[in-house]
XYZ file of C-alpha atoms in Angstrom:
688
model
C 5.424 -36.932 38.258
C 7.958 -35.330 35.849
C 10.269 -37.681 33.984
C 13.893 -36.561 33.409
C 15.089 -36.563 29.798
C 17.509 -39.481 30.278
C 14.672 -41.707 31.532
C 12.529 -40.881 28.507
C 14.528 -43.159 26.215
C 13.917 -46.072 28.592
C 10.179 -45.595 28.183
C 10.249 -45.867 24.372
C 9.702 -49.221 22.661
C 8.862 -50.224 19.101
C 5.394 -48.695 19.264
C 4.319 -45.204 20.324
C 3.425 -44.780 23.956
C 1.875 -42.042 26.053
C 4.623 -40.532 28.167
C 4.102 -39.492 31.780
C 5.396 -35.921 31.494
C 4.367 -32.855 33.429
C 1.730 -30.802 31.605
C 2.068 -27.019 31.114
C -0.950 -25.019 29.954
C -0.843 -22.091 27.527
C 1.762 -20.370 25.355
C 3.445 -18.099 27.927
C 6.992 -18.767 29.104
C 7.552 -18.585 32.850
C 10.335 -18.558 35.462
C 10.486 -19.546 39.117
C 13.306 -19.761 41.641
C 14.344 -21.432 44.883
C 12.869 -20.281 48.229
C 14.488 -17.063 49.405
C 15.367 -15.879 45.874
C 13.341 -13.564 43.696
C 13.375 -13.767 39.912
C 11.780 -12.105 36.896
C 11.588 -13.162 33.207
C 11.989 -10.372 30.656
C 9.220 -10.111 28.058
C 10.214 -11.476 24.670
C 13.517 -12.881 23.488
C 16.800 -10.961 23.651
C 19.871 -10.823 21.399
C 22.579 -13.350 22.316
C 25.752 -11.270 22.880
C 27.979 -12.947 25.488
C 30.694 -10.291 25.306
C 34.142 -10.657 26.822
C 34.955 -11.761 30.383
C 35.373 -8.902 32.911
C 36.763 -8.919 36.451
C 34.271 -9.213 39.281
C 34.182 -6.048 41.466
C 33.246 -8.191 44.457
C 30.915 -11.069 45.184
C 28.739 -11.774 42.100
C 26.228 -14.419 41.103
C 27.372 -16.898 38.426
C 25.768 -20.061 36.956
C 27.476 -23.252 38.066
C 25.500 -26.062 36.395
C 22.555 -26.744 34.064
C 19.835 -29.385 34.252
C 17.141 -30.222 31.700
C 13.801 -31.956 31.920
C 11.145 -32.804 29.326
C 7.624 -31.469 29.848
C 4.513 -31.054 27.691
C 3.217 -27.631 26.625
C -0.470 -27.970 25.743
C -2.496 -25.420 23.781
C -5.767 -27.352 23.754
C -7.077 -30.437 25.465
C -5.321 -32.875 23.107
C -2.805 -30.614 21.333
C 0.564 -30.794 23.097
C 4.171 -30.253 22.031
C 7.399 -31.414 23.615
C 9.203 -28.746 25.656
C 12.610 -28.583 27.426
C 12.654 -27.147 30.965
C 16.027 -25.714 32.030
C 17.231 -25.262 35.630
C 20.258 -22.973 36.274
C 22.081 -23.468 39.584
C 23.713 -20.294 40.955
C 26.547 -19.607 43.405
C 28.382 -16.584 44.828
C 31.744 -15.963 43.192
C 34.475 -13.583 44.482
C 35.142 -11.660 47.757
C 34.817 -8.132 49.014
C 37.976 -6.107 48.327
C 39.820 -4.477 51.288
C 40.219 -0.680 51.229
C 43.700 0.480 50.183
C 44.370 2.361 53.467
C 43.715 -0.804 55.505
C 46.075 -2.783 53.330
C 48.916 -0.249 53.863
C 48.515 0.566 57.564
C 47.122 -2.736 58.800
C 44.092 -3.054 60.956
C 44.028 -1.380 64.385
C 43.418 -3.628 67.326
C 39.712 -3.692 67.879
C 38.213 -6.121 70.311
C 34.761 -5.784 68.718
C 34.022 -7.924 65.631
C 33.684 -6.114 62.277
C 30.216 -5.631 60.785
C 29.668 -7.967 57.791
C 30.008 -6.342 54.391
C 27.410 -8.656 52.818
C 24.637 -7.043 50.783
C 21.958 -8.409 48.457
C 23.174 -9.452 44.979
C 21.401 -9.112 41.665
C 22.310 -10.786 38.359
C 21.033 -10.967 34.798
C 21.252 -14.591 33.646
C 21.022 -15.364 29.921
C 19.778 -18.729 28.601
C 20.618 -19.490 24.961
C 18.858 -22.424 23.262
C 19.478 -23.960 19.826
C 17.636 -26.897 18.242
C 17.595 -26.719 14.443
C 15.887 -24.717 13.057
C 15.005 -22.908 16.316
C 17.294 -20.468 18.181
C 16.207 -18.433 21.216
C 17.710 -16.308 24.008
C 15.857 -15.318 27.188
C 16.925 -13.074 30.088
C 16.246 -13.873 33.768
C 16.774 -11.341 36.571
C 17.670 -12.982 39.900
C 18.085 -11.292 43.306
C 19.648 -12.947 46.379
C 19.081 -11.445 49.842
C 22.086 -10.488 51.959
C 21.497 -13.343 54.382
C 22.234 -15.908 51.657
C 25.358 -14.208 50.275
C 28.320 -16.394 51.239
C 31.338 -16.354 48.876
C 31.858 -19.739 47.238
C 28.484 -21.078 48.387
C 25.474 -22.157 46.318
C 22.403 -19.944 46.739
C 19.798 -21.988 44.839
C 18.491 -22.182 41.285
C 16.167 -20.538 38.785
C 13.937 -22.646 36.475
C 12.734 -21.573 33.005
C 9.644 -23.065 31.307
C 10.319 -23.792 28.504
C 11.999 -24.232 25.066
C 9.992 -26.171 22.476
C 11.823 -28.964 20.607
C 10.988 -32.048 18.559
C 11.780 -35.639 19.392
C 15.004 -36.851 17.821
C 16.654 -33.408 17.649
C 19.915 -32.316 19.285
C 19.562 -29.336 21.628
C 22.380 -27.042 22.785
C 22.009 -24.770 25.825
C 24.365 -22.027 27.030
C 24.147 -19.892 30.170
C 26.098 -16.804 31.267
C 25.541 -13.495 33.048
C 25.557 -9.948 31.760
C 28.284 -8.791 32.272
C 30.097 -12.103 31.983
C 32.511 -12.988 34.808
C 33.472 -16.504 33.671
C 33.293 -18.855 30.686
C 29.708 -19.628 29.731
C 28.198 -22.965 30.710
C 27.049 -25.221 27.867
C 25.044 -28.411 27.691
C 24.252 -30.638 24.678
C 21.464 -33.202 24.760
C 20.127 -35.594 22.117
C 16.383 -35.928 22.564
C 15.121 -39.475 22.024
C 13.441 -40.357 18.725
C 10.585 -42.729 18.083
C 11.840 -45.575 15.843
C 8.490 -46.494 14.278
C 8.366 -43.851 11.510
C 10.605 -44.149 8.424
C 10.730 -43.558 4.657
C 11.904 -46.167 2.149
C 12.775 -45.688 -1.521
C 13.032 -48.366 -4.226
C 13.885 -46.675 -7.489
C 11.067 -44.248 -8.268
C 8.789 -45.788 -5.631
C 8.772 -43.964 -2.292
C 6.862 -45.327 0.701
C 6.122 -44.069 4.191
C 6.476 -46.989 6.631
C 4.860 -46.970 10.074
C 5.863 -49.952 12.203
C 3.303 -50.080 15.039
C 1.208 -52.766 16.690
C -2.050 -53.818 15.065
C -4.228 -52.341 17.808
C -2.395 -48.989 17.957
C -4.300 -45.975 16.550
C -2.406 -42.859 15.535
C -2.697 -39.646 13.513
C -0.542 -38.895 10.459
C 0.012 -35.552 8.721
C 2.078 -34.437 5.743
C 3.040 -30.760 5.678
C 5.449 -28.300 4.076
C 7.885 -26.957 6.654
C 8.241 -23.388 5.415
C 10.365 -20.644 6.926
C 7.580 -18.045 6.856
C 4.170 -18.615 8.375
C 2.714 -21.357 10.570
C 2.878 -25.029 9.652
C -0.387 -26.158 8.062
C -0.761 -29.796 7.017
C -2.127 -30.421 3.514
C -2.892 -34.086 4.202
C -4.092 -35.717 7.421
C -5.503 -39.107 8.332
C -6.175 -41.250 11.392
C -4.883 -44.825 10.965
C -4.635 -48.087 12.870
C -1.930 -50.748 12.834
C 1.191 -50.992 10.635
C 0.956 -49.082 7.366
C 2.957 -48.691 4.150
C 1.769 -45.586 2.303
C 2.982 -44.719 -1.224
C 3.963 -41.113 -1.865
C 3.523 -39.399 -5.222
C 6.788 -38.488 -6.907
C 5.557 -34.978 -7.709
C 4.710 -34.308 -4.044
C 8.246 -34.943 -2.810
C 10.013 -31.622 -2.127
C 12.853 -30.833 0.306
C 10.562 -29.321 2.956
C 8.020 -32.164 2.911
C 7.768 -33.426 6.493
C 5.822 -36.206 8.170
C 4.297 -35.940 11.640
C 2.762 -38.830 13.579
C 1.341 -39.219 17.078
C -0.708 -41.730 19.096
C -4.437 -40.982 19.294
C -4.285 -40.528 23.040
C -4.794 -37.414 25.199
C -1.664 -35.270 25.569
C 0.408 -37.560 23.339
C 3.838 -36.468 22.121
C 4.169 -35.845 18.376
C 7.236 -36.743 16.335
C 8.230 -35.278 12.974
C 10.785 -36.141 10.296
C 11.785 -34.238 7.159
C 13.485 -37.003 5.138
C 13.845 -35.294 1.744
C 16.055 -32.330 2.658
C 19.025 -33.635 0.658
C 17.107 -35.686 -1.938
C 18.056 -34.586 -5.517
C 14.622 -35.649 -6.819
C 12.967 -33.416 -4.236
C 15.008 -30.415 -5.376
C 14.105 -31.074 -9.022
C 10.414 -31.292 -8.093
C 10.718 -28.037 -6.161
C 11.936 -26.148 -9.215
C 9.193 -27.728 -11.344
C 6.618 -26.463 -8.837
C 8.118 -22.952 -8.621
C 6.259 -20.199 -10.500
C 7.104 -16.585 -11.293
C 4.242 -14.111 -10.906
C 4.021 -10.454 -11.982
C 2.622 -8.035 -9.381
C 1.673 -4.789 -11.168
C 3.023 -2.240 -11.650
C 6.671 -3.299 -11.130
C 6.525 -6.053 -8.507
C 7.058 -9.775 -8.859
C 7.141 -12.891 -6.703
C 8.578 -16.406 -6.847
C 5.962 -18.866 -5.557
C 7.300 -22.193 -4.270
C 6.342 -24.631 -1.499
C 9.863 -24.479 0.056
C 12.612 -21.945 0.537
C 15.120 -21.688 -2.311
C 18.705 -20.509 -2.642
C 18.390 -18.457 -5.809
C 19.306 -15.206 -7.516
C 17.270 -13.274 -10.061
C 18.167 -10.856 -12.798
C 16.446 -9.212 -15.745
C 17.306 -10.161 -19.312
C 16.336 -8.924 -22.777
C 14.623 -11.420 -25.098
C 14.743 -10.397 -28.755
C 12.176 -11.874 -31.174
C 13.257 -15.238 -32.470
C 14.851 -18.219 -30.755
C 18.029 -16.560 -29.504
C 19.020 -16.699 -25.832
C 17.775 -14.084 -23.386
C 20.675 -11.694 -22.729
C 21.219 -10.838 -19.023
C 21.310 -7.152 -18.151
C 24.111 -7.614 -15.587
C 25.688 -5.125 -15.592
C 24.279 -2.494 -15.444
C 21.463 -4.039 -13.368
C 22.480 -6.062 -10.271
C 21.597 -9.611 -9.332
C 19.150 -9.930 -6.437
C 18.772 -12.684 -3.865
C 15.312 -14.235 -3.980
C 13.026 -14.906 -1.027
C 10.170 -17.192 -2.066
C 6.548 -16.141 -1.585
C 7.613 -12.543 -0.928
C 6.897 -9.545 -3.157
C 9.983 -7.951 -4.735
C 10.410 -4.763 -6.779
C 12.091 -4.350 -10.161
C 14.438 -1.336 -10.397
C 12.556 -0.183 -13.498
C 10.724 2.878 -14.715
C 8.583 1.054 -17.271
C 7.719 -2.519 -18.220
C 8.367 -4.028 -21.649
C 7.296 -7.348 -23.212
C 10.925 -8.164 -24.103
C 12.042 -7.894 -20.456
C 12.191 -11.328 -18.834
C 13.197 -12.659 -15.425
C 15.890 -15.304 -15.012
C 16.174 -17.213 -11.735
C 19.419 -19.124 -11.162
C 20.638 -21.419 -8.408
C 24.327 -22.177 -7.970
C 25.058 -20.578 -11.367
C 22.489 -22.814 -13.115
C 19.484 -21.275 -14.863
C 16.304 -22.765 -13.379
C 13.437 -20.480 -14.460
C 12.862 -17.881 -17.129
C 9.591 -16.086 -17.797
C 8.654 -12.937 -19.684
C 6.174 -11.654 -17.138
C 4.937 -8.686 -19.169
C 4.079 -10.736 -22.264
C 0.468 -11.255 -21.135
C -0.261 -7.617 -20.277
C 1.836 -5.787 -22.890
C 1.538 -8.176 -25.806
C 4.073 -10.299 -27.728
C 7.771 -9.600 -28.130
C 8.600 -6.447 -30.067
C 11.318 -5.852 -32.641
C 12.802 -3.072 -30.479
C 16.486 -2.286 -30.080
C 17.765 -2.012 -26.492
C 20.284 0.836 -26.086
C 22.625 0.783 -23.083
C 23.766 4.231 -21.980
C 26.954 4.518 -19.900
C 27.656 7.769 -18.049
C 31.153 8.864 -17.120
C 32.736 11.906 -15.473
C 32.048 15.405 -16.849
C 28.744 14.235 -18.357
C 30.461 11.926 -20.863
C 27.942 9.500 -22.319
C 28.369 6.520 -24.621
C 25.771 4.222 -26.225
C 25.775 0.662 -27.424
C 23.005 -1.579 -28.771
C 22.381 -5.008 -27.271
C 22.563 -7.641 -30.027
C 23.126 -11.438 -30.004
C 26.840 -10.849 -30.644
C 27.134 -8.465 -27.666
C 26.698 -4.752 -27.037
C 27.606 -3.021 -30.329
C 28.792 0.630 -30.025
C 26.703 2.978 -32.116
C 28.457 4.751 -35.018
C 30.894 1.837 -35.279
C 31.950 0.109 -38.491
C 30.583 -3.281 -37.476
C 28.402 -5.098 -40.003
C 25.375 -5.353 -37.723
C 21.949 -3.776 -37.941
C 22.619 -1.525 -34.946
C 25.879 -0.237 -36.445
C 24.212 0.520 -39.819
C 21.350 2.403 -38.119
C 23.488 4.029 -35.407
C 22.832 7.664 -36.415
C 19.093 7.115 -36.857
C 18.829 5.397 -33.451
C 20.609 8.311 -31.757
C 18.216 10.755 -33.468
C 15.256 8.695 -32.273
C 16.670 8.742 -28.753
C 17.201 12.500 -28.660
C 13.789 13.178 -30.222
C 11.977 11.206 -27.506
C 10.897 8.235 -29.628
C 12.608 5.695 -27.339
C 11.139 4.409 -24.088
C 13.346 4.766 -21.006
C 13.189 1.521 -18.996
C 15.776 2.221 -16.288
C 17.772 5.198 -15.041
C 20.717 5.466 -12.664
C 23.676 7.758 -11.961
C 25.889 5.388 -13.932
C 23.645 4.803 -16.939
C 20.244 4.069 -18.430
C 18.373 1.593 -20.643
C 16.293 2.648 -23.665
C 13.970 0.606 -25.917
C 13.838 2.059 -29.435
C 11.213 0.801 -31.948
C 12.545 -0.541 -35.243
C 9.295 -0.861 -37.195
C 9.850 2.164 -39.410
C 13.156 0.785 -40.651
C 11.541 -2.246 -42.260
C 11.300 -1.026 -45.860
C 8.829 -3.527 -47.158
C 5.736 -1.489 -47.978
C 3.880 -4.186 -49.813
C 4.188 -6.434 -46.814
C 1.765 -4.134 -45.004
C -0.773 -4.476 -47.797
C -0.491 -8.239 -47.794
C -0.653 -8.213 -44.028
C -3.843 -6.174 -44.125
C -5.380 -8.631 -46.574
C -4.341 -11.542 -44.417
C -5.732 -9.858 -41.301
C -9.018 -9.202 -43.078
C -9.223 -12.826 -44.180
C -8.296 -13.964 -40.680
C -10.979 -11.719 -39.204
C -13.600 -13.221 -41.518
C -12.438 -16.707 -40.623
C -12.476 -15.866 -36.913
C -15.968 -14.417 -37.213
C -17.079 -17.625 -38.915
C -15.513 -19.713 -36.132
C -17.124 -17.547 -33.453
C -20.550 -17.933 -35.013
C -19.944 -21.677 -35.343
C -18.783 -21.942 -31.735
C -21.800 -19.901 -30.629
C -24.126 -22.348 -32.363
C -22.278 -25.283 -30.805
C -22.350 -23.634 -27.377
C -26.099 -23.081 -27.640
C -26.559 -26.757 -28.510
C -24.314 -27.948 -25.665
C -25.809 -25.636 -23.045
C -24.400 -23.211 -20.530
C -20.934 -23.662 -18.929
C -20.628 -24.705 -15.271
C -17.400 -25.017 -13.241
C -17.760 -27.266 -10.159
C -15.488 -26.539 -7.186
C -15.453 -28.835 -4.169
C -13.212 -30.067 -1.354
C -12.166 -33.719 -1.727
C -13.192 -34.760 1.811
C -13.006 -38.469 0.983
C -13.394 -40.939 -1.882
C -17.158 -41.293 -1.353
C -17.715 -37.566 -1.622
C -15.637 -37.424 -4.810
C -17.833 -40.153 -6.318
C -20.903 -38.104 -5.348
C -19.497 -34.997 -7.077
C -18.604 -37.106 -10.112
C -22.183 -38.424 -10.272
C -23.507 -34.837 -10.130
C -21.133 -33.686 -12.884
C -22.101 -36.604 -15.162
C -25.797 -35.970 -14.585
C -25.442 -32.248 -15.369
C -23.785 -33.103 -18.688
C -27.045 -34.825 -19.701
C -29.170 -31.718 -18.934
C -27.231 -30.584 -21.080
C -24.593 -28.358 -19.486
C -20.899 -27.980 -20.305
C -19.352 -29.096 -17.030
C -15.732 -28.601 -15.913
C -14.512 -30.413 -12.782
C -11.010 -31.300 -11.586
C -11.938 -35.016 -11.452
C -11.847 -35.031 -15.254
C -8.697 -32.908 -15.575
C -6.050 -34.694 -13.504
C -3.432 -34.493 -16.267
C -3.963 -30.735 -16.696
C -3.847 -30.259 -12.914
C -0.525 -32.081 -12.666
C 0.945 -30.082 -15.557
C -0.390 -26.617 -14.655
C -0.995 -26.794 -10.903
C -4.394 -26.253 -9.196
C -4.214 -22.434 -9.149
C -3.339 -22.026 -12.826
C -5.959 -24.614 -13.824
C -8.641 -22.800 -11.820
C -7.694 -19.404 -13.320
C -8.044 -20.755 -16.865
C -11.359 -22.529 -16.182
C -12.862 -19.579 -14.279
C -11.906 -17.094 -17.000
C -13.396 -19.344 -19.690
C -16.590 -19.935 -17.714
C -17.162 -16.241 -16.937
C -16.365 -15.140 -20.506
C -18.911 -17.635 -21.849
C -21.594 -16.442 -19.430
C -21.508 -19.569 -17.264
C -21.551 -20.059 -13.500
C -19.038 -21.253 -10.909
C -20.712 -23.753 -8.530
C -19.296 -23.898 -4.983
C -20.197 -27.306 -3.492
C -20.028 -26.991 0.292
C -19.053 -29.918 2.518
C -17.589 -30.098 6.027
C -14.081 -29.937 4.571
C -14.942 -27.000 2.283
C -16.560 -25.077 5.155
C -13.479 -25.661 7.328
C -11.166 -24.359 4.576
C -13.341 -21.255 4.044
C -13.413 -20.436 7.745
C -9.671 -20.955 8.028
C -9.022 -18.509 5.173
C -11.508 -15.970 6.569
C -9.903 -16.130 10.006
C -6.325 -15.892 8.669
C -7.302 -12.967 6.376
C -4.946 -14.106 3.675
C -3.567 -17.073 1.740
C -1.352 -19.710 3.390
C 1.073 -20.958 0.732
C 1.553 -24.674 0.688
C -1.548 -25.449 2.747
C -3.343 -27.694 0.269
C -2.667 -30.819 -1.698
C -1.325 -30.937 -5.244
C -4.766 -31.678 -6.868
C -7.096 -29.655 -4.568
C -8.561 -27.003 -6.897
C -11.013 -25.826 -4.218
C -8.276 -24.890 -1.733
C -6.202 -23.248 -4.485
C -9.198 -21.279 -5.806
C -10.043 -19.589 -2.500
C -7.425 -16.878 -3.131
C -9.571 -15.697 -6.086
C -13.051 -16.734 -4.933
C -12.936 -14.852 -1.617
C -12.057 -11.432 -3.204
C -15.048 -11.809 -5.586
C -17.373 -12.215 -2.595
C -15.682 -9.561 -0.455
C -15.832 -6.985 -3.285
C -19.415 -7.785 -4.339
C -18.569 -9.379 -7.704
C -20.003 -12.801 -6.898
C -23.741 -12.378 -7.788
C -24.362 -13.551 -11.329
C -21.069 -15.489 -11.417
C -21.422 -17.948 -8.532
C -24.048 -20.210 -6.985
C -23.706 -22.531 -4.012
C -24.932 -26.048 -3.292
C -24.701 -28.701 -0.587
C -26.076 -32.218 -0.226
C -29.003 -33.011 2.064
C -27.896 -34.987 5.099
C -24.176 -34.161 4.698
C -24.308 -30.492 5.732
C -26.763 -28.191 7.485
C -27.760 -24.944 5.799
C -26.493 -22.870 8.753
C -22.977 -24.324 8.309
C -22.438 -22.366 5.066
C -20.428 -19.207 5.999
C -22.536 -16.035 5.851
C -20.217 -14.443 3.270
C -21.212 -17.028 0.645
C -24.949 -16.526 1.173
C -24.722 -13.432 -1.009
C -25.508 -15.847 -3.864
C -28.211 -18.540 -4.009
C -27.285 -21.715 -2.087
C -29.333 -24.810 -2.976
C -29.704 -28.044 -0.985
C -29.543 -31.096 -3.246
C -31.521 -33.018 -4.291
C -34.440 -31.278 -2.487
C -34.120 -28.092 -4.594
C -32.844 -29.562 -7.839
C -35.413 -27.783 -10.086
C -34.377 -24.347 -8.777
C -30.700 -25.332 -8.973
C -31.003 -26.446 -12.616
C -33.022 -23.352 -13.484
C -30.273 -21.140 -12.058
C -27.586 -23.018 -14.017
C -29.442 -22.943 -17.348
C -30.408 -19.283 -17.069
C -33.312 -17.461 -18.678
C -33.067 -19.507 -21.894
C -33.672 -22.764 -20.045
C -36.490 -25.207 -20.848
C -40.134 -24.900 -19.792
C -41.032 -25.725 -16.143
C -42.423 -29.131 -17.086
C -39.289 -30.113 -18.971
C -37.140 -28.717 -16.136
C -38.936 -30.959 -13.620
C -38.238 -34.044 -15.753
C -34.540 -33.200 -15.913
C -34.467 -32.632 -12.157
C -35.916 -36.115 -11.611
C -33.250 -37.616 -13.888
C -30.461 -35.870 -11.951
C -31.972 -36.949 -8.606
C -32.058 -40.605 -9.694
C -28.413 -40.396 -10.770
C -27.364 -38.808 -7.478
C -29.241 -41.051 -5.049
C -26.940 -44.151 -5.031
C -23.806 -42.085 -4.433
C -25.575 -39.949 -1.798
C -26.848 -43.067 0.016
C -23.270 -44.419 0.045
C -22.024 -41.216 1.715
C -24.829 -41.330 4.306
C -24.083 -44.922 5.383
C -22.428 -45.340 8.793
C -18.617 -45.783 8.698
C -17.550 -49.360 8.049
C -20.521 -50.307 5.843
C -19.251 -48.597 2.671
C -16.447 -49.747 0.393
C -12.821 -49.141 1.123
C -12.547 -46.290 -1.404
C -9.525 -45.670 -3.567
C -6.867 -47.054 -1.299
C -4.038 -45.585 0.671
C -2.105 -42.478 -0.254
C -2.215 -38.717 0.073
C -4.863 -38.366 -2.679
C -7.223 -40.627 -0.747
C -6.897 -38.874 2.627
C -8.595 -35.915 4.228
C -7.144 -32.544 3.499
C -7.100 -29.921 6.169
């Protein structure tokens, strides 16, 4: 039995309840109408353009009132969202106009009654729906038979299923016809909110408070509510009873939202995004933002939330001086996060940097070409301005401003003005940008450094440095041989017990000996660099040193791999702040898809926690070992051809197995018999 929206608030108490709402299956919108009417819903949404009011040529259909009702739209057996059903009541408006000749001459006496002029009516009814951040418009075609056409009388209603909305939001609904014969109808409703979910802050301590009864079980998810792409929670847990959960300061960003729902079939979910206006959240967002170069001339600003920002290029001269913006001649560009953008350049240069500003405040600056093109160069940037009749002028960008060449200023550019122009005309300068109004040129200044003996001393120093580097390399090679081969362990932190098991494996491998890298031992680096940057650095070091990357498969890791394989691309913001496994998939998957994985990767899983068939087929291109049953083969693969003799390898395998067994037994115990783990908080939960 459907429950009207105004009765819904009466059903809500201090704890979540299962609401008796009508259930709709599937994703498709639908329309139906009163008996005797026919209606049709246009495919897809339409543009909301009410237009101006026009005079009715005769009887027309117009909306007279709106009604709303809450229903549930369910995609799976237990996955339902709240939805607003809208009913539009229609009536006939206007009368048939008399012909002009009848009005002038009057009607002749006719004893027989006149045939009715009524005919069937057709109307296009628009429904406009707004509930932040959602806005939709749908078009309904309604036809009324002639028998029901009576001016001024109601003809029935048309019902639309449905507009999705969240509990606690305000929804606004408008209705009008195309063309519009009267002022549009509008209706505003405040959907009820569940009062048992809140966020408290005491100084730097932020807590998520859930005020429910002790026997109530519910699900809780934290997710980043991004503009692009579907919502994917990066932390999820099922809980029971009242809870107070601490949140990490670094995880708080403006788009961090919390969703909770009772663990009951078809339960209604409620979400809040409490940090939208929090200054700390905005500071954390800029700390998490990263600029990335996309060769040859593309770039991208990666951030968990949308940002209001502008970007421009600037020129960074060697030294500690400020980076000088190139505006003008280059324009400022609005930035859309997580979207590839193009530089208006012909060539890249190590001195070209990107500045990202928000509300006139500089937030980020990175010289994206420094890694690929080397360190900053002592080049002079010439700005060419083009006027009418092919008039051209040049100035050199210096800390004091743009100095005109051939001027009498006491700057380096003014003293070398003629030589720089000769270099430009002889093709020794690199053109970075070209436009109808001007151009940018980078001219090398090395040949104007008249210190010949410096080159000799530099050569001697380089030779000495090379000898010293060679000595260090040989020393590091000897140390590396003594410490063993490098191994980078990647895993999904399913729970605290599994993390202890991975930690036991890493500690045991260090005794083999192997040089083991694992995110459990690098929390400070992870917080400073971020999971993706940390993984890049560790993977590059491991591969360069001839080591192996070990993929440890678990139910959570398998789920992440399948999700990425199905989505065919990365989902920004879908993992937690310390989950190196989820962050690394954007680089691991291309290695497997392009055949670069053999010789760089091996796989492993723990007996009793995962079946061999659960490992996705793509990752079976490399050896996958069950542990501890195949520990000798696993250790032999890690140590490579220079490993110990088979007898010695068996002894080491037994040592590793003994170290693993207590932690593995703890993971295999039934729920409730093991310890409580690390406590409450997003780091201790399951990541999806």
